[in-house]
Every structure is written in structure tokens, then in C-alpha cells.
PDB file of C-alpha atoms in Angstrom:
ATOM      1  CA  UNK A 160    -150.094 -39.582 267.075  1.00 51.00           C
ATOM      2  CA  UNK A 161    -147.267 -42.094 265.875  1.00 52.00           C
ATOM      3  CA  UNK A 162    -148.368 -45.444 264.463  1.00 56.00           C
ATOM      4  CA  UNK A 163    -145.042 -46.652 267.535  1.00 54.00           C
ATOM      5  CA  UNK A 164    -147.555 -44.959 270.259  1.00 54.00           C
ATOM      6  CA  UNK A 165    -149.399 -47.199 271.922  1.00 58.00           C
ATOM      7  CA  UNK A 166    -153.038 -46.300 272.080  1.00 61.00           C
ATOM      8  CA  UNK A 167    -153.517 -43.888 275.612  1.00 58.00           C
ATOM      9  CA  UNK A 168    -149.905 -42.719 275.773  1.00 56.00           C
ATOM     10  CA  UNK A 169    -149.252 -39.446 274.253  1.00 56.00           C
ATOM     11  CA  UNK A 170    -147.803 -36.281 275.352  1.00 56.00           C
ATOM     12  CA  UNK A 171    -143.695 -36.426 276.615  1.00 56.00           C
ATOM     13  CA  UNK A 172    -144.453 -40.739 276.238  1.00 53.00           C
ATOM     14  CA  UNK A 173    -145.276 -39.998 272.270  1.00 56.00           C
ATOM     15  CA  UNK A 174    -142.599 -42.088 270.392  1.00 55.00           C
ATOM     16  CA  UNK A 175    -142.304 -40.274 266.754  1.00 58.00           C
ATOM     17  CA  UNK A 176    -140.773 -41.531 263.543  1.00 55.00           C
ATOM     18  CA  UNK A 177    -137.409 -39.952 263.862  1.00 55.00           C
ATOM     19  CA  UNK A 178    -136.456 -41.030 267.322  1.00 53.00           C
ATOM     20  CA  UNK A 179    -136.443 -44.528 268.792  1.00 52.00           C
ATOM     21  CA  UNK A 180    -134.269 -46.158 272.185  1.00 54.00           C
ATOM     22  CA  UNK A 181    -131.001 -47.062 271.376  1.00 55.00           C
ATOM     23  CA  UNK A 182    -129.729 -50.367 273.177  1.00 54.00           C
ATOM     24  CA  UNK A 183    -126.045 -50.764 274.126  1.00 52.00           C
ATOM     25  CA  UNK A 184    -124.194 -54.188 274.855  1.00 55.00           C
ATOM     26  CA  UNK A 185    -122.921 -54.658 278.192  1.00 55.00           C
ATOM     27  CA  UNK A 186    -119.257 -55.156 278.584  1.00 57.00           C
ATOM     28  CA  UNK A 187    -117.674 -58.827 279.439  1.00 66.00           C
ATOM     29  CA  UNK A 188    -116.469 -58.947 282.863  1.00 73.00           C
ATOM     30  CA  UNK A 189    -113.958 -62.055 281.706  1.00 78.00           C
ATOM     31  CA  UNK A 190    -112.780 -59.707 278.980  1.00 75.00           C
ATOM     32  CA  UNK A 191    -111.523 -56.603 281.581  1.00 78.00           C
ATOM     33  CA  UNK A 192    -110.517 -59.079 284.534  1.00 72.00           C
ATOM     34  CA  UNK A 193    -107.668 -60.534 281.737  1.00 77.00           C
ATOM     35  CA  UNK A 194    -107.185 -57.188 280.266  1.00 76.00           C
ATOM     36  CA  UNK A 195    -105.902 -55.959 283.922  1.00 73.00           C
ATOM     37  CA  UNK A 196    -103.878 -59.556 284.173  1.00 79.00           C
ATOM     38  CA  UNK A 197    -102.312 -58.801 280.844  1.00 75.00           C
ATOM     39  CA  UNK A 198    -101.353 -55.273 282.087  1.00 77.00           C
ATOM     40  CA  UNK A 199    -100.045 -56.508 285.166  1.00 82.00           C
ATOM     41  CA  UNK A 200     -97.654 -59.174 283.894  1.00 77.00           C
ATOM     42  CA  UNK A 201     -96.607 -57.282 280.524  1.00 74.00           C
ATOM     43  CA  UNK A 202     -95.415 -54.714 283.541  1.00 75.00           C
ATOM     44  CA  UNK A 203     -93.651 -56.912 285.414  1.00 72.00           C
ATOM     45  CA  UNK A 204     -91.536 -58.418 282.618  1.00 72.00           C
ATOM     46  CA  UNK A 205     -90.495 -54.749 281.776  1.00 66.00           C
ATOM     47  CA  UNK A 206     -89.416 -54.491 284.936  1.00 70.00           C
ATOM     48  CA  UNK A 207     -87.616 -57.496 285.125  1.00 72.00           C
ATOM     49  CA  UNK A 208     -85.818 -56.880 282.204  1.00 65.00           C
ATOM     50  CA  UNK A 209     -84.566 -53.477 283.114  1.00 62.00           C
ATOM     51  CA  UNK A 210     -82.895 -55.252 286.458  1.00 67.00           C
ATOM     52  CA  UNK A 211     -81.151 -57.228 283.863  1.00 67.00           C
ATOM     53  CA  UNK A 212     -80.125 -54.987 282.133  1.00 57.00           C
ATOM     54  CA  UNK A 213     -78.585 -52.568 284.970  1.00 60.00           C
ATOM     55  CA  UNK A 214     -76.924 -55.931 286.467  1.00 64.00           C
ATOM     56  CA  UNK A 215     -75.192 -56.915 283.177  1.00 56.00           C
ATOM     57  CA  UNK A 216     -74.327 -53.002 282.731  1.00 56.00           C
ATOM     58  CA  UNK A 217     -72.919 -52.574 286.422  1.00 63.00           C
ATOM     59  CA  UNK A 218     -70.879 -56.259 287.067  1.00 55.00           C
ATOM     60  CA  UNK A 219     -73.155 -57.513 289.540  1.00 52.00           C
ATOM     61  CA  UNK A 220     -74.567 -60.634 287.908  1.00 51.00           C
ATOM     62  CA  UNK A 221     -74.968 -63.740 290.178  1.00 50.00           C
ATOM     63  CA  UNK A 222     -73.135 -66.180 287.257  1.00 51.00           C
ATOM     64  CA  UNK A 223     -70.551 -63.226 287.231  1.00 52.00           C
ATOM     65  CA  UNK A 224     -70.128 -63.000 291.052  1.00 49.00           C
ATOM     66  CA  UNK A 225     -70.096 -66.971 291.465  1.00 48.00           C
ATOM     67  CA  UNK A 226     -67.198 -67.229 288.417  1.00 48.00           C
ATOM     68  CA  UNK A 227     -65.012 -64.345 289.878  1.00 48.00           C
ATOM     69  CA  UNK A 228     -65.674 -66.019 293.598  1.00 49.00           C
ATOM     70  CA  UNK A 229     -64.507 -69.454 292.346  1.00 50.00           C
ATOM     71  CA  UNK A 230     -61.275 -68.322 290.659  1.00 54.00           C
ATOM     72  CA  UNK A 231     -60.214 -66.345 293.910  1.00 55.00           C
ATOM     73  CA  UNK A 232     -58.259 -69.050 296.256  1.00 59.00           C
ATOM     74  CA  UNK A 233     -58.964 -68.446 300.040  1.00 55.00           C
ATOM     75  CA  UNK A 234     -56.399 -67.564 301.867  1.00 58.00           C
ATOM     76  CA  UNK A 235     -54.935 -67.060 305.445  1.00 57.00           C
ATOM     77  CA  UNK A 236     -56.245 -64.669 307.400  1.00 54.00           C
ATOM     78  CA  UNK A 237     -53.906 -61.606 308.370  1.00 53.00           C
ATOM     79  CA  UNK A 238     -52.433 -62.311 311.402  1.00 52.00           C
ATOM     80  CA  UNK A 239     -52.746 -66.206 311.562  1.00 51.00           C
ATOM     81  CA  UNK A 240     -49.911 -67.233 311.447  1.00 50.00           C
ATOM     82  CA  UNK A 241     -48.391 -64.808 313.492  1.00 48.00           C
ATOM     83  CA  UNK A 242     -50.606 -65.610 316.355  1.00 51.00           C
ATOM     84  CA  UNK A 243     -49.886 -69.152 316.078  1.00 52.00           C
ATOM     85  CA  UNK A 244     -53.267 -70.335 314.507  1.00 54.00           C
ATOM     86  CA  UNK A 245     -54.292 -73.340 312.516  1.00 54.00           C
ATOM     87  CA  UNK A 246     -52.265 -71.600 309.233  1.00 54.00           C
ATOM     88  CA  UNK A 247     -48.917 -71.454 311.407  1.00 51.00           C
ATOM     89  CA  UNK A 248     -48.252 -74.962 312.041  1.00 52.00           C
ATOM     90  CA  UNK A 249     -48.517 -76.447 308.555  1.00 52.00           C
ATOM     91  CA  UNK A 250     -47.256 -73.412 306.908  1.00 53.00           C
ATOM     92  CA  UNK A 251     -43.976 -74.223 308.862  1.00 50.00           C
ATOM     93  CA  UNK A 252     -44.248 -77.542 308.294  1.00 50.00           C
ATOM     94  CA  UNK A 253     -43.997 -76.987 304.440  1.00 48.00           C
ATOM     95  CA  UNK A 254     -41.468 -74.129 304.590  1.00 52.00           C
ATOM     96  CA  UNK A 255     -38.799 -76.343 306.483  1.00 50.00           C
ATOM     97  CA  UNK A 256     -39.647 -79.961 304.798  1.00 54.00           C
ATOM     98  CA  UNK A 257     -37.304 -80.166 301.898  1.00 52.00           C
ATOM     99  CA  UNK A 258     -38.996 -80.461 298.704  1.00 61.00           C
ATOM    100  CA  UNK A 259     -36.748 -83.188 297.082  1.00 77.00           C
ATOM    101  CA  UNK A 260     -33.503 -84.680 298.383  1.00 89.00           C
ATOM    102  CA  UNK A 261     -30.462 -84.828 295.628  1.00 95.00           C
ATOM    103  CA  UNK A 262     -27.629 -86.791 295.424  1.00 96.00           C
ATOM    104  CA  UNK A 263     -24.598 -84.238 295.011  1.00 96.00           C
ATOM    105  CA  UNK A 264     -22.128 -84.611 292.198  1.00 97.00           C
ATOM    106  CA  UNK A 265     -19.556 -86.265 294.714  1.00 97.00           C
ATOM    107  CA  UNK A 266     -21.772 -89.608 294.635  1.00 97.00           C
ATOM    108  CA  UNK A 267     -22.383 -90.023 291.166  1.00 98.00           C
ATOM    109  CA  UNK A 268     -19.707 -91.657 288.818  1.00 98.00           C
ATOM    110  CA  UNK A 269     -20.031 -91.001 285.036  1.00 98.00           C
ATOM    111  CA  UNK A 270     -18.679 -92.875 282.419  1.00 98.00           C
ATOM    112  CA  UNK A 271     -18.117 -90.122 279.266  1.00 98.00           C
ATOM    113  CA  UNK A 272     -18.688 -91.918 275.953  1.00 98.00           C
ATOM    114  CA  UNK A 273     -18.155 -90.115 272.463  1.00 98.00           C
ATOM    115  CA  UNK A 274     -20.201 -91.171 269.673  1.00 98.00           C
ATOM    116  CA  UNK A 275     -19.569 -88.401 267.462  1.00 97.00           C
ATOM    117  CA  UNK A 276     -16.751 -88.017 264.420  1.00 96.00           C
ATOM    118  CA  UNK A 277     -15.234 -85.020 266.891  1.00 97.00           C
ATOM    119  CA  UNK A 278     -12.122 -86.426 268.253  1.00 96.00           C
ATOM    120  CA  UNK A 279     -10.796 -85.805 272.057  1.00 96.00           C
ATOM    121  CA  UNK A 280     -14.663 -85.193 272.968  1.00 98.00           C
ATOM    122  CA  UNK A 281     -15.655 -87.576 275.605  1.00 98.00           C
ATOM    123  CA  UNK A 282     -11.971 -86.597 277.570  1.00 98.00           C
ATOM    124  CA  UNK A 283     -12.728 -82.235 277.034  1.00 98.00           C
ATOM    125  CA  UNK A 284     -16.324 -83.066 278.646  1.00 98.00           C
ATOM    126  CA  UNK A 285     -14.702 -85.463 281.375  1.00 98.00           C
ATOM    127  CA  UNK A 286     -12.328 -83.086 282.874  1.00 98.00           C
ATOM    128  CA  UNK A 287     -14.944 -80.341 282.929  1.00 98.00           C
ATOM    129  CA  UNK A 288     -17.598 -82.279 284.734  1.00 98.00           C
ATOM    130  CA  UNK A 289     -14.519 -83.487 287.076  1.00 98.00           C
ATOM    131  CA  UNK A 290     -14.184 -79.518 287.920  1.00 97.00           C
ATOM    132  CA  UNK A 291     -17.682 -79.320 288.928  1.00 97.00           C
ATOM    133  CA  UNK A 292     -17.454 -82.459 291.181  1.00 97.00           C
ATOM    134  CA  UNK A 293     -18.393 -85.335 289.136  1.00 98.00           C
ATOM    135  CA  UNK A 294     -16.680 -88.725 289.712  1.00 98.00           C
ATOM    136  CA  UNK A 295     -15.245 -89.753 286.272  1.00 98.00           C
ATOM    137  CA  UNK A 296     -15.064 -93.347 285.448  1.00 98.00           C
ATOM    138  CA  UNK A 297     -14.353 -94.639 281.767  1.00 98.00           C
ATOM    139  CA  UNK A 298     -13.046 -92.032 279.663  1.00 98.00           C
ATOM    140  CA  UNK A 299     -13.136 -92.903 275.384  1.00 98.00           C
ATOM    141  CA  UNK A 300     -15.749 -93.509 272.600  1.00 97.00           C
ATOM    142  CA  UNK A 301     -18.686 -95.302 272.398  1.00 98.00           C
ATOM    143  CA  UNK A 302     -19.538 -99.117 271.918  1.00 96.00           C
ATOM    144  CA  UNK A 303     -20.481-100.071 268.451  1.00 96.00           C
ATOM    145  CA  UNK A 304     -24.183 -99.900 269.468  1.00 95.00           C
ATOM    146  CA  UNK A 305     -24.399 -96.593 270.416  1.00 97.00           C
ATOM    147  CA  UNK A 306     -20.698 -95.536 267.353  1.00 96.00           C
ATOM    148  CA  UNK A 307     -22.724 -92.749 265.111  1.00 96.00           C
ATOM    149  CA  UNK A 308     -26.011 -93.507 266.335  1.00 97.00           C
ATOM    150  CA  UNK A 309     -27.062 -91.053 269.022  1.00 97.00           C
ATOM    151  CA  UNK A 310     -28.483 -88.290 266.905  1.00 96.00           C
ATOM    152  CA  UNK A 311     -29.692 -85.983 269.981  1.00 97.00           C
ATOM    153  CA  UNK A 312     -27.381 -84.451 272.348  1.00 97.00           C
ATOM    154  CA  UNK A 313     -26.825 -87.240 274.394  1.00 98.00           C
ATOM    155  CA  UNK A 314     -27.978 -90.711 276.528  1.00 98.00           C
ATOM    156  CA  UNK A 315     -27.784 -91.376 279.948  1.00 98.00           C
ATOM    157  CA  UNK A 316     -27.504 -95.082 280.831  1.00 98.00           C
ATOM    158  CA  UNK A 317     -27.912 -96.667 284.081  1.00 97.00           C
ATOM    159  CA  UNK A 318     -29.170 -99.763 285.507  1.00 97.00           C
ATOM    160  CA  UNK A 319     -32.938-100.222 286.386  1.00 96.00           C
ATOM    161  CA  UNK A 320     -32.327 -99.485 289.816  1.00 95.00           C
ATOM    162  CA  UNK A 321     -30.685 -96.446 289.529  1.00 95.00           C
ATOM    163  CA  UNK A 322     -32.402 -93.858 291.135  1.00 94.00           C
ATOM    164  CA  UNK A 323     -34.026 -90.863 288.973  1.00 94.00           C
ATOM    165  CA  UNK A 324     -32.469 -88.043 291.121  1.00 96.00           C
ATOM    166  CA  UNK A 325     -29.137 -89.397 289.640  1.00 97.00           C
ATOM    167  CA  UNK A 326     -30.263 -88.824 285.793  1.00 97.00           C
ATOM    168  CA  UNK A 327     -31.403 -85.454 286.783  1.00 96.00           C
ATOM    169  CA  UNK A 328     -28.452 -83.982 288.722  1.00 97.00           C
ATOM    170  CA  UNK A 329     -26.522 -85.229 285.787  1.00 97.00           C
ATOM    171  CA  UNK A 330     -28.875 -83.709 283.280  1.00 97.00           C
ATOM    172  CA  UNK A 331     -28.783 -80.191 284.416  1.00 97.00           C
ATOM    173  CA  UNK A 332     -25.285 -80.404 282.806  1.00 98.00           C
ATOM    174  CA  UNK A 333     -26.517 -80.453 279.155  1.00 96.00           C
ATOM    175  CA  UNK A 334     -29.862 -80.355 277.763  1.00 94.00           C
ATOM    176  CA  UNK A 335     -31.659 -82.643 275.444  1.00 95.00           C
ATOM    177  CA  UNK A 336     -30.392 -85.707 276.791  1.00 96.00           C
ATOM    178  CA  UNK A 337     -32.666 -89.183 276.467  1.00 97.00           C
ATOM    179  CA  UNK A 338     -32.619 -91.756 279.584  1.00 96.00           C
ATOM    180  CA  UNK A 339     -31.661 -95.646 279.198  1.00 97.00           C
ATOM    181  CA  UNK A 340     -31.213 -98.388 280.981  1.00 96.00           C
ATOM    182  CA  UNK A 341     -29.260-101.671 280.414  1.00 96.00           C
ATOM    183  CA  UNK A 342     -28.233-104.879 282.144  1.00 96.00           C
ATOM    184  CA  UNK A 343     -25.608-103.046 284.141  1.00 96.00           C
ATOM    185  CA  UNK A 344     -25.826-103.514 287.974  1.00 95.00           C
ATOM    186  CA  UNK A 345     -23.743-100.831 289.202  1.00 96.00           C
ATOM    187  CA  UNK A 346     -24.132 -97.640 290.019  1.00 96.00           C
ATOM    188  CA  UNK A 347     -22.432 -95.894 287.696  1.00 97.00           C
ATOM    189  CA  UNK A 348     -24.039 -93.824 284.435  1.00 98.00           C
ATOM    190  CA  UNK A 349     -23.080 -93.696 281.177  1.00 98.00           C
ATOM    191  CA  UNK A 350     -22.990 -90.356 279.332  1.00 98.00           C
ATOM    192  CA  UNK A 351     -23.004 -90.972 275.530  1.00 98.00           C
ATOM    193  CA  UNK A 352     -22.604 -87.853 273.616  1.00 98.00           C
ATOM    194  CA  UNK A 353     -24.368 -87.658 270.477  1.00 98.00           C
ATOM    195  CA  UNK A 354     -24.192 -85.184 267.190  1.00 97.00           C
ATOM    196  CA  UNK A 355     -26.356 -82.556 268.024  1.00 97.00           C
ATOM    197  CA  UNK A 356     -23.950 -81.920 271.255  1.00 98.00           C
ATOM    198  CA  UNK A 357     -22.426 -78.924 271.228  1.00 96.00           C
ATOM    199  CA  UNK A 358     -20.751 -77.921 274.853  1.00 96.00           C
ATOM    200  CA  UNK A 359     -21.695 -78.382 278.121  1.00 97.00           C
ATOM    201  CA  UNK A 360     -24.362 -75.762 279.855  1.00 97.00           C
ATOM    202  CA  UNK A 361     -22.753 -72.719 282.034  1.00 97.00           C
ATOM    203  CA  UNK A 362     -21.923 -73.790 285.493  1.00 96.00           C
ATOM    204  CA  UNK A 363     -23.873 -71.319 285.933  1.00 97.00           C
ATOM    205  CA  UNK A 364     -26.629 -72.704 284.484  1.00 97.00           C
ATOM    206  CA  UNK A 365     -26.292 -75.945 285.998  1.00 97.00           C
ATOM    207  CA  UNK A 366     -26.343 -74.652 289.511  1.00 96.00           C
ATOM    208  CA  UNK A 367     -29.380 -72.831 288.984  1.00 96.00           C
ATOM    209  CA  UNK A 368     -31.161 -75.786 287.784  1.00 96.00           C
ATOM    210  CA  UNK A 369     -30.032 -77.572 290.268  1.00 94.00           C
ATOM    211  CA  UNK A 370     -31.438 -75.682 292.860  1.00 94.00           C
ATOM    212  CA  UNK A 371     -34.530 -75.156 291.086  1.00 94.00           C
ATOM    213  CA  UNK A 372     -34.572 -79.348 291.271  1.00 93.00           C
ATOM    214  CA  UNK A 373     -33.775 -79.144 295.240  1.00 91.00           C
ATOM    215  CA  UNK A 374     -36.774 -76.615 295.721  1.00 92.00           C
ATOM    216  CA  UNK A 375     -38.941 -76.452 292.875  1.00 86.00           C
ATOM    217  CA  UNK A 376     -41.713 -73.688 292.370  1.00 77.00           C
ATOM    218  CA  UNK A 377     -45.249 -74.897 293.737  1.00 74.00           C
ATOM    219  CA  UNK A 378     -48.089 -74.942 291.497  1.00 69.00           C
ATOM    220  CA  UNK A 379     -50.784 -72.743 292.009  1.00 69.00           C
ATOM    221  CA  UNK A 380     -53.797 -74.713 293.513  1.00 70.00           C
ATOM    222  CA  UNK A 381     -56.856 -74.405 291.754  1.00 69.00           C
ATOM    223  CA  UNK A 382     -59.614 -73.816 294.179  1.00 59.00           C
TER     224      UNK A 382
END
């Protein structure tokens, strides 16, 4: 009998030398509850990132979406004007309400002034704006303030009253030209030519920006 025997036990209960119980440690509870946790969440971010990554792949991201939606401008429905909806009324309204009223050449008198070294100037440009309707006042070269000193195409002097529609019909005639006013208190305008003028623009020209002044382009909204 082993010395590890304890005295009556013997037979299948005999504990010998070379074996002995083994004792094992019980697993934590705590430890496999956040082990399944840690599984479960580690899963779910995979997931999560694969939607991402098909979204950003395919288009379909929200921030996409709500960009693309904001840029597109609503607009009438098919139909709605035809039928006489809300969209008829003011899209009639704003087809037949002129855009901006112009004085025509006929009511605006110009005063040609040559301040250049390029004799017979101010007279040439005279009877050509006479052709295309202008009223021509003073015909000759310029006062001593303005003699040689107009480096630009041109100057366009009025009187503080006179209205801005008047400077731009004239205007479409030549390009470059400054605006001025003085003590004057008619209604005429001066045009002072100056050294970088060359000729006048194409009647052609001129009428085309002159309608583009009577019914200008809108702007696209931004919605």
C-alpha cells in the first residue's frame, strides 16, 4: 500500500506514486460574455464598412445625393403652363414685361469732340452716327481740358441727371469708352474721342448690342 492511501482504502481507491488527480481552473464567465461582445461588434463594423464601400463604389452616397439634388433647379411641371396653372400666369407675365426700356437714337443729341492729333475726326464719326440716327450737335475738337488727354477710346459727358440708358445706347457705338459728368444741365452728351480710338463698331455690331441691352439674357438662378 501507498504511503497517499489512507489507512482502510485499498483496492481500485489505492492512490500509487505515479498517479495523482489533476485539478483544472474553471473558466471566467466575464471573460467569454466580452469575448462574444467583441465578436459581435468587430462584425458589425465589417459590415458597416463594406456598405460604405459599395455606396462610394455605386454613386449612391447620401452627401452625394444631397449635392447633386441641390445643384438641380426645380422646375415646372410638364403641362403647367399649358393647362393654365400657377407656372402660366407669371411665366407670361415675365415673357411680355419688357426687360429694360431704351431711349432710341432719335432722342439723344451728341456733341462729337476730337482730342486726338488725327485731323477731320470728330466730323468722319459725326456723319456716321447721323446715318444710324443720332442727333448731332457740336461738331470740332476738344476743350483744352480734355486737348491730348483722353488716352482710352473715348468719354461720354453728360449732366448728373442724365439718365444711364442714354450712355449706354450711345456706348454700343464704340467700346472702351469712360462716363463723366459736368455742370452741364442739358440733355445733350458729349463724345470725346481719345487716342486709342480707332473707328466706330459695325452697325452691325451696334444693333446687336443694342438689343441684347433691350432684352438681356437672365441669369441662371441658383437654387
Amino acid at each position: 500500500m501507498s504511503m497517499l492511501t489512507p489507512p482502510g482504502m485499498g483496492g481500485k481507491y489505492r492512490v500509487t506514486g505515479a498517479a495523482y488527480p489533476r485539478m483544472s481552473r474553471k473558466r471566467s464567465r466575464t471573460r467569454i460574455v466580452l469575448a462574444v461582445l467583441g465578436s459581435i461588434l468587430a462584425l458589425a463594423l465589417v459590415g458597416y464598412g463594406a456598405l460604405q464601400l459599395i455606396d462610394v463604389f455605386r454613386g449612391d452616397s447620401p452627401k452625394r445625393n444631397t449635392a447633386a439634388g441641390a445643384k438641380d433647379c426645380p422646375t415646372t411641371p410638364p403641362g403647367t403652363a399649358a393647362k393654365g396653372g400657377p407656372g402660366a400666369a407669371s411665366t407670361a407675365s415675365a415673357a411680355a414685361k419688357p426687360a429694360v426700356v431704351l431711349p432710341p437714337p432719335g432722342e439723344i443729341t451728341v456733341n462729337v469732340y476730337n482730342a486726338t492729333p488725327r485731323a477731320g475726326l470728330a466730323k468722319a464719326v459725326g456723319d456716321e452716327l447721323a446715318k444710324r440716327g443720332f442727333v448731332i450737335g457740336n461738331v470740332g475738337n476738344a476743350p483744352a481740358t480734355f486737348d491730348k488727354k483722353v488716352p482710352g477710346t473715348g468719354i461720354l459727358l453728360g449732366s448728373p441727371t442724365t439718365d444711364k440708358a442714354v450712355f449706354s445706347v450711345l456706348g454700343t457705338q464704340l467700346a472702351g469708352t469712360t462716363q463723366q459728368t459736368d455742370t452741364r444741365e442739358t440733355a445733350d452728351v458729349d463724345l470725346i474721342l481719345g487716342d486709342a480710338f480707332k473707328e466706330l463698331s459695325t452697325k452691325e455690331d451696334a444693333d446687336k448690342a443694342l438689343a441684347l441691352l433691350a432684352n438681356p439674357v437672365p441669369a441662371p438662378k441658383n437654387c
